[in-house]
Amino acid sequence: MSTTPSPLPSPERAIIGFFLYVASIFTFIIYLLWAYLPNNWFENIGITYYPHKYWSIAIAILVVTLLIGIVLVNCLVNSLSVPSLDSMKLIQDRHTRKKMNVKNLNTDAIPPVCDLDLSFVNQVLYSSDIK
Amino acid sequence: MKFSGGTCENIYGELLDYEIIQHENNLITECRLERRIIHLQKWIGLTIILTYLAALIGVHKNDSSLLLFLSIILLIGVIIKAYLKVKRECVIVGNQMGLQLTTTYVIGRQTTIFISSNRIKDILINEGFLSQRLIYYLTLMINVNGDMSMLPLFVKLLPRLSLLKLFYKHLYPVIHKLK
């Protein structure tokens, strides 16, 4: 496998992070100025083409709703994508490694790695006698 | 006829009574789990508080059709809750016969599932997800025409692991003596 993705910092990530940080502060200051200053001041300066002030409230409500909604939808998607109690995915899924047929038992080689049988694990853990 | 019983806890903290009974010279084992209904205080308290709040708002002073509508909705809710609430779950395993799971509800209704012994493969304690918790539950592996399926037992009452270990120790030899 080639380079696996890792969360370590790198120079590209540092530049992107700094740019997003400065841009978000800048956007927030512009938003506050546009939302709070009266329209006359804009026209005196010369800016006449800007969005209607209604959108300042709409954007604020959208951000709050998205915050609450994303948290809720994340929890709901988690609950939906979980297998139910009677599905066989809880015992075997696409990552389990089943025991291959025994080829040669006589050698001293290390046997191949496989997943333990669940009933064997249950007997060892939960019953008093081990078969 | 050997008999052992006691009381244990639910995963939510409610108390459950359990009994393990061996009939007919240890040929038939029965594991019974029953819920002790002690929530009456909580329901009476909630009813008093909610009727006080409704009287404060003035629901009874408006036209009586609204009050009738709300009372009917409340009654339907109570009936649905009593219809679905499980009082006792009972697993009976007979040597070379099979396993029967009986669920008794609060209003007296009983549902039964029977698996004959030629289809039973194994009994296990498995871990699974239930409403964002990881729980232990007892499950039966069934062989249906070659593919396996699982039948979870005691999932309405959900006892804790200590009781599941006890049930497993009693049910595993009975199920595997069939082979």
Short mmCIF file of C-alpha atoms in Angstrom, two decimals:
data_model
loop_
_atom_site.label_atom_id
_atom_site.label_comp_id
_atom_site.label_asym_id
_atom_site.label_seq_id
_atom_site.Cartn_x
_atom_site.Cartn_y
_atom_site.Cartn_z
CA MET A 1 0.00 0.00 0.00
CA SER A 2 1.37 3.46 -0.87
CA THR A 3 1.16 6.44 1.45
CA THR A 4 -1.90 6.04 3.65
CA PRO A 5 -3.78 9.23 4.59
CA SER A 6 -2.70 10.52 7.98
CA PRO A 7 -3.85 13.50 10.00
CA LEU A 8 -0.32 14.87 10.51
CA PRO A 9 0.35 18.53 9.64
CA SER A 10 2.06 19.31 6.36
CA PRO A 11 3.06 22.60 4.64
CA GLU A 12 0.11 22.51 2.22
CA ARG A 13 -2.31 21.99 5.09
CA ALA A 14 -0.75 24.88 6.99
CA ILE A 15 -1.16 27.28 4.04
CA ILE A 16 -4.76 26.20 3.42
CA GLY A 17 -5.57 26.52 7.10
CA PHE A 18 -4.11 29.99 7.38
CA PHE A 19 -5.90 31.16 4.25
CA LEU A 20 -9.25 29.85 5.54
CA TYR A 21 -8.68 31.47 8.91
CA VAL A 22 -7.97 34.93 7.44
CA ALA A 23 -10.76 34.60 4.86
CA SER A 24 -13.35 33.62 7.45
CA ILE A 25 -12.50 36.57 9.71
CA PHE A 26 -12.64 38.89 6.70
CA THR A 27 -16.01 37.51 5.57
CA PHE A 28 -17.44 37.83 9.05
CA ILE A 29 -16.39 41.53 9.30
CA ILE A 30 -17.86 42.29 5.87
CA TYR A 31 -21.10 40.52 6.89
CA LEU A 32 -21.35 42.57 10.09
CA LEU A 33 -20.71 45.83 8.25
CA TRP A 34 -23.28 45.02 5.58
CA ALA A 35 -25.91 43.95 8.11
CA TYR A 36 -25.60 46.84 10.55
CA LEU A 37 -24.69 49.95 8.54
CA PRO A 38 -27.63 51.95 7.13
CA ASN A 39 -28.20 52.03 3.38
CA ASN A 40 -27.44 55.75 3.06
CA TRP A 41 -23.81 55.25 4.00
CA PHE A 42 -23.39 52.72 1.22
CA GLU A 43 -24.94 55.02 -1.34
CA ASN A 44 -22.78 57.93 -0.19
CA ILE A 45 -19.67 55.87 -0.72
CA GLY A 46 -20.90 54.70 -4.11
CA ILE A 47 -21.82 51.09 -3.51
CA THR A 48 -25.31 50.69 -4.94
CA TYR A 49 -25.43 47.00 -5.93
CA TYR A 50 -25.57 44.82 -2.83
CA PRO A 51 -28.04 42.20 -1.58
CA HIS A 52 -31.24 43.16 0.18
CA LYS A 53 -30.93 43.43 3.95
CA TYR A 54 -33.47 40.64 4.34
CA TRP A 55 -30.70 38.18 3.51
CA SER A 56 -28.67 39.13 6.57
CA ILE A 57 -31.30 37.60 8.83
CA ALA A 58 -31.87 34.69 6.46
CA ILE A 59 -28.18 33.76 6.45
CA ALA A 60 -28.02 33.93 10.24
CA ILE A 61 -31.05 31.67 10.66
CA LEU A 62 -29.65 29.27 8.06
CA VAL A 63 -26.37 28.93 9.93
CA VAL A 64 -28.10 28.20 13.25
CA THR A 65 -30.47 25.68 11.65
CA LEU A 66 -27.60 23.95 9.88
CA LEU A 67 -25.68 23.63 13.13
CA ILE A 68 -28.56 21.94 14.92
CA GLY A 69 -29.59 19.93 11.86
CA ILE A 70 -26.15 18.52 11.09
CA VAL A 71 -25.71 17.22 14.63
CA LEU A 72 -29.14 15.56 14.58
CA VAL A 73 -28.75 14.09 11.09
CA ASN A 74 -25.35 12.69 12.02
CA CYS A 75 -26.84 10.82 14.98
CA LEU A 76 -29.78 9.60 12.88
CA VAL A 77 -27.58 8.32 10.05
CA ASN A 78 -25.48 6.51 12.63
CA SER A 79 -28.54 4.82 14.10
CA LEU A 80 -29.87 3.81 10.69
CA SER A 81 -26.64 2.34 9.36
CA VAL A 82 -26.21 0.01 12.31
CA PRO A 83 -27.19 -3.64 11.71
CA SER A 84 -30.22 -4.95 13.61
CA LEU A 85 -29.90 -7.52 16.36
CA ASP A 86 -30.85 -10.47 14.19
CA SER A 87 -28.64 -9.76 11.18
CA MET A 88 -25.76 -12.09 10.41
CA LYS A 89 -23.47 -9.09 9.86
CA LEU A 90 -22.82 -9.03 13.58
CA ILE A 91 -21.08 -12.37 13.35
CA GLN A 92 -19.54 -12.35 9.87
CA ASP A 93 -19.01 -9.47 7.49
CA ARG A 94 -16.76 -8.76 4.53
CA HIS A 95 -13.67 -8.41 6.72
CA THR A 96 -13.82 -11.79 8.47
CA ARG A 97 -11.21 -14.32 7.59
CA LYS A 98 -12.59 -17.81 7.61
CA LYS A 99 -10.51 -20.82 8.45
CA MET A 100 -9.13 -22.45 5.31
CA ASN A 101 -9.23 -26.22 5.07
CA VAL A 102 -6.40 -27.87 6.93
CA LYS A 103 -3.67 -28.71 4.43
CA ASN A 104 -0.80 -30.06 6.47
CA LEU A 105 -1.03 -30.48 10.21
CA ASN A 106 2.34 -32.09 10.67
CA THR A 107 4.67 -29.19 9.96
CA ASP A 108 6.00 -26.86 12.59
CA ALA A 109 5.06 -23.86 10.54
CA ILE A 110 2.86 -21.16 12.02
CA PRO A 111 -0.73 -21.82 10.97
CA PRO A 112 -2.48 -19.06 9.01
CA VAL A 113 -4.31 -16.37 10.91
CA CYS A 114 -8.08 -16.65 10.95
CA ASP A 115 -11.02 -15.51 13.05
CA LEU A 116 -12.07 -17.68 15.94
CA ASP A 117 -15.42 -19.41 15.83
CA LEU A 118 -17.96 -17.51 17.90
CA SER A 119 -19.37 -20.54 19.70
CA PHE A 120 -15.87 -21.53 20.80
CA VAL A 121 -15.29 -18.02 22.16
CA ASN A 122 -18.61 -18.21 24.00
CA GLN A 123 -17.74 -21.52 25.60
CA VAL A 124 -14.38 -20.24 26.79
CA LEU A 125 -15.80 -16.99 28.16
CA TYR A 126 -19.15 -17.95 29.56
CA SER A 127 -19.35 -21.62 30.47
CA SER A 128 -17.52 -23.36 33.24
CA ASP A 129 -16.03 -26.21 31.19
CA ILE A 130 -13.90 -25.69 28.12
CA LYS A 131 -14.16 -28.28 25.39
CA MET B 1 -38.10 -30.80 39.60
CA LYS B 2 -35.22 -28.46 40.39
CA PHE B 3 -35.92 -24.81 40.81
CA SER B 4 -33.63 -21.82 41.23
CA GLY B 5 -34.58 -18.19 41.10
CA GLY B 6 -33.71 -14.70 42.12
CA THR B 7 -33.83 -11.14 41.02
CA CYS B 8 -31.55 -9.21 38.73
CA GLU B 9 -31.39 -5.97 36.81
CA ASN B 10 -32.33 -4.73 33.41
CA ILE B 11 -29.91 -2.72 31.31
CA TYR B 12 -32.07 0.29 32.14
CA GLY B 13 -31.97 -0.40 35.86
CA GLU B 14 -35.41 -1.92 36.35
CA LEU B 15 -35.71 -5.03 38.50
CA LEU B 16 -36.50 -8.38 36.92
CA ASP B 17 -37.29 -11.71 38.56
CA TYR B 18 -35.89 -14.85 37.00
CA GLU B 19 -36.55 -18.55 37.51
CA ILE B 20 -34.79 -21.59 36.09
CA ILE B 21 -36.87 -24.74 36.35
CA GLN B 22 -35.84 -28.27 35.35
CA HIS B 23 -38.77 -30.55 34.60
CA GLU B 24 -39.07 -34.27 33.95
CA ASN B 25 -35.73 -35.53 35.25
CA ASN B 26 -33.67 -32.75 33.66
CA LEU B 27 -35.04 -33.38 30.20
CA ILE B 28 -36.79 -30.02 29.90
CA THR B 29 -35.30 -26.72 31.04
CA GLU B 30 -37.35 -23.59 31.42
CA CYS B 31 -35.90 -20.11 31.85
CA ARG B 32 -38.39 -17.49 32.86
CA LEU B 33 -37.83 -13.73 33.12
CA GLU B 34 -40.51 -11.50 34.55
CA ARG B 35 -40.75 -7.78 35.00
CA ARG B 36 -41.85 -6.40 38.34
CA ILE B 37 -44.30 -3.62 37.60
CA ILE B 38 -43.43 -0.86 40.02
CA HIS B 39 -43.84 2.21 37.85
CA LEU B 40 -47.25 3.12 39.23
CA GLN B 41 -45.85 6.03 41.27
CA LYS B 42 -44.19 7.59 38.25
CA TRP B 43 -47.39 7.37 36.19
CA ILE B 44 -49.62 8.79 38.93
CA GLY B 45 -47.24 11.67 39.54
CA LEU B 46 -47.04 12.51 35.85
CA THR B 47 -50.83 12.34 35.50
CA ILE B 48 -51.36 14.76 38.40
CA ILE B 49 -48.80 17.23 37.06
CA LEU B 50 -50.15 17.14 33.53
CA THR B 51 -53.80 17.53 34.56
CA TYR B 52 -52.78 20.48 36.75
CA LEU B 53 -51.01 22.10 33.80
CA ALA B 54 -53.95 21.43 31.49
CA ALA B 55 -56.37 22.98 34.00
CA LEU B 56 -54.03 25.96 34.35
CA ILE B 57 -54.05 26.58 30.60
CA GLY B 58 -57.82 26.31 30.63
CA VAL B 59 -58.44 23.32 28.40
CA HIS B 60 -61.69 22.57 30.22
CA LYS B 61 -63.06 26.09 29.73
CA ASN B 62 -62.99 25.96 25.93
CA ASP B 63 -65.42 23.91 23.94
CA SER B 64 -65.62 20.38 25.23
CA SER B 65 -64.80 18.75 21.90
CA LEU B 66 -61.11 19.61 22.33
CA LEU B 67 -61.08 18.04 25.77
CA LEU B 68 -62.81 14.93 24.45
CA PHE B 69 -60.30 14.69 21.61
CA LEU B 70 -57.33 14.96 23.97
CA SER B 71 -58.81 12.39 26.35
CA ILE B 72 -59.38 9.95 23.51
CA ILE B 73 -55.80 10.39 22.31
CA LEU B 74 -54.54 9.80 25.84
CA LEU B 75 -56.65 6.67 26.22
CA ILE B 76 -55.44 5.28 22.89
CA GLY B 77 -51.86 5.97 23.95
CA VAL B 78 -52.32 4.10 27.23
CA ILE B 79 -53.94 1.14 25.49
CA ILE B 80 -51.15 0.95 22.89
CA LYS B 81 -48.54 1.07 25.64
CA ALA B 82 -50.23 -1.73 27.58
CA TYR B 83 -50.59 -3.75 24.37
CA LEU B 84 -46.89 -3.55 23.58
CA LYS B 85 -45.33 -3.75 27.03
CA VAL B 86 -43.82 -7.12 27.81
CA LYS B 87 -44.47 -8.67 31.21
CA ARG B 88 -42.73 -12.04 30.98
CA GLU B 89 -40.49 -13.89 28.56
CA CYS B 90 -40.11 -17.63 28.91
CA VAL B 91 -37.79 -20.01 27.06
CA ILE B 92 -38.56 -23.73 27.29
CA VAL B 93 -36.10 -26.22 25.79
CA GLY B 94 -36.97 -29.88 25.53
CA ASN B 95 -34.54 -32.68 24.83
CA GLN B 96 -34.90 -33.62 21.14
CA MET B 97 -38.01 -31.50 20.82
CA GLY B 98 -36.98 -27.91 20.32
CA LEU B 99 -37.08 -24.48 21.84
CA GLN B 100 -40.13 -22.37 22.51
CA LEU B 101 -40.07 -18.67 23.28
CA THR B 102 -43.24 -17.30 24.86
CA THR B 103 -43.77 -13.57 25.31
CA THR B 104 -46.53 -12.44 27.67
CA TYR B 105 -47.75 -8.87 27.49
CA VAL B 106 -49.29 -6.76 30.25
CA ILE B 107 -52.87 -7.19 29.06
CA GLY B 108 -52.52 -10.98 28.96
CA ARG B 109 -51.73 -11.50 25.29
CA GLN B 110 -49.17 -14.22 24.54
CA THR B 111 -47.10 -14.79 21.42
CA THR B 112 -45.11 -17.96 20.84
CA ILE B 113 -42.21 -18.91 18.61
CA PHE B 114 -41.21 -22.57 18.34
CA ILE B 115 -38.06 -23.87 16.68
CA SER B 116 -37.78 -27.62 16.29
CA SER B 117 -34.55 -29.24 17.25
CA ASN B 118 -33.46 -30.25 13.75
CA ARG B 119 -33.16 -26.57 12.86
CA ILE B 120 -31.34 -25.37 15.97
CA LYS B 121 -27.63 -25.07 15.47
CA ASP B 122 -26.26 -23.25 18.49
CA ILE B 123 -26.92 -20.82 21.31
CA LEU B 124 -24.62 -17.86 21.87
CA ILE B 125 -24.20 -14.62 23.74
CA ASN B 126 -23.70 -12.01 21.07
CA GLU B 127 -23.10 -8.28 21.23
CA GLY B 128 -25.16 -5.90 19.18
CA PHE B 129 -26.33 -2.33 18.87
CA LEU B 130 -29.59 -1.09 20.29
CA SER B 131 -30.48 2.63 20.30
CA GLN B 132 -26.84 3.81 20.42
CA ARG B 133 -25.78 1.33 23.10
CA LEU B 134 -23.84 -1.89 22.80
CA ILE B 135 -25.70 -4.69 24.59
CA TYR B 136 -25.20 -8.38 25.25
CA TYR B 137 -28.08 -10.60 24.26
CA LEU B 138 -28.72 -14.32 24.05
CA THR B 139 -29.31 -15.57 20.55
CA LEU B 140 -30.13 -18.85 18.87
CA MET B 141 -28.53 -19.85 15.56
CA ILE B 142 -30.99 -21.48 13.22
CA ASN B 143 -30.19 -23.43 10.07
CA VAL B 144 -32.81 -22.56 7.44
CA ASN B 145 -32.21 -24.70 4.33
CA GLY B 146 -28.51 -24.18 4.46
CA ASP B 147 -28.25 -20.50 5.37
CA MET B 148 -28.01 -19.43 8.94
CA SER B 149 -30.18 -16.94 10.69
CA MET B 150 -30.34 -15.64 14.23
CA LEU B 151 -33.21 -15.50 16.65
CA PRO B 152 -32.52 -13.15 19.53
CA LEU B 153 -34.07 -14.20 22.84
CA PHE B 154 -35.07 -11.86 25.69
CA VAL B 155 -34.75 -8.68 23.65
CA LYS B 156 -37.81 -7.00 25.09
CA LEU B 157 -36.66 -7.33 28.68
CA LEU B 158 -32.88 -7.10 28.09
CA PRO B 159 -31.24 -8.55 31.20
CA ARG B 160 -27.63 -7.87 32.06
CA LEU B 161 -24.62 -10.03 31.32
CA SER B 162 -24.54 -11.82 34.70
CA LEU B 163 -27.99 -13.27 34.13
CA LEU B 164 -27.19 -14.09 30.50
CA LYS B 165 -24.18 -16.10 31.62
CA LEU B 166 -26.39 -18.05 34.02
CA PHE B 167 -28.97 -18.79 31.33
CA TYR B 168 -26.23 -19.76 28.91
CA LYS B 169 -24.75 -22.23 31.37
CA HIS B 170 -28.16 -23.88 31.77
CA LEU B 171 -29.32 -23.81 28.15
CA TYR B 172 -26.12 -24.78 26.35
CA PRO B 173 -25.92 -28.37 27.63
CA VAL B 174 -29.60 -28.98 26.92
CA ILE B 175 -29.31 -27.76 23.35
CA HIS B 176 -26.12 -29.68 22.67
CA LYS B 177 -27.29 -32.91 24.21
CA LEU B 178 -29.58 -33.12 21.19
CA LYS B 179 -26.62 -33.78 18.91
#
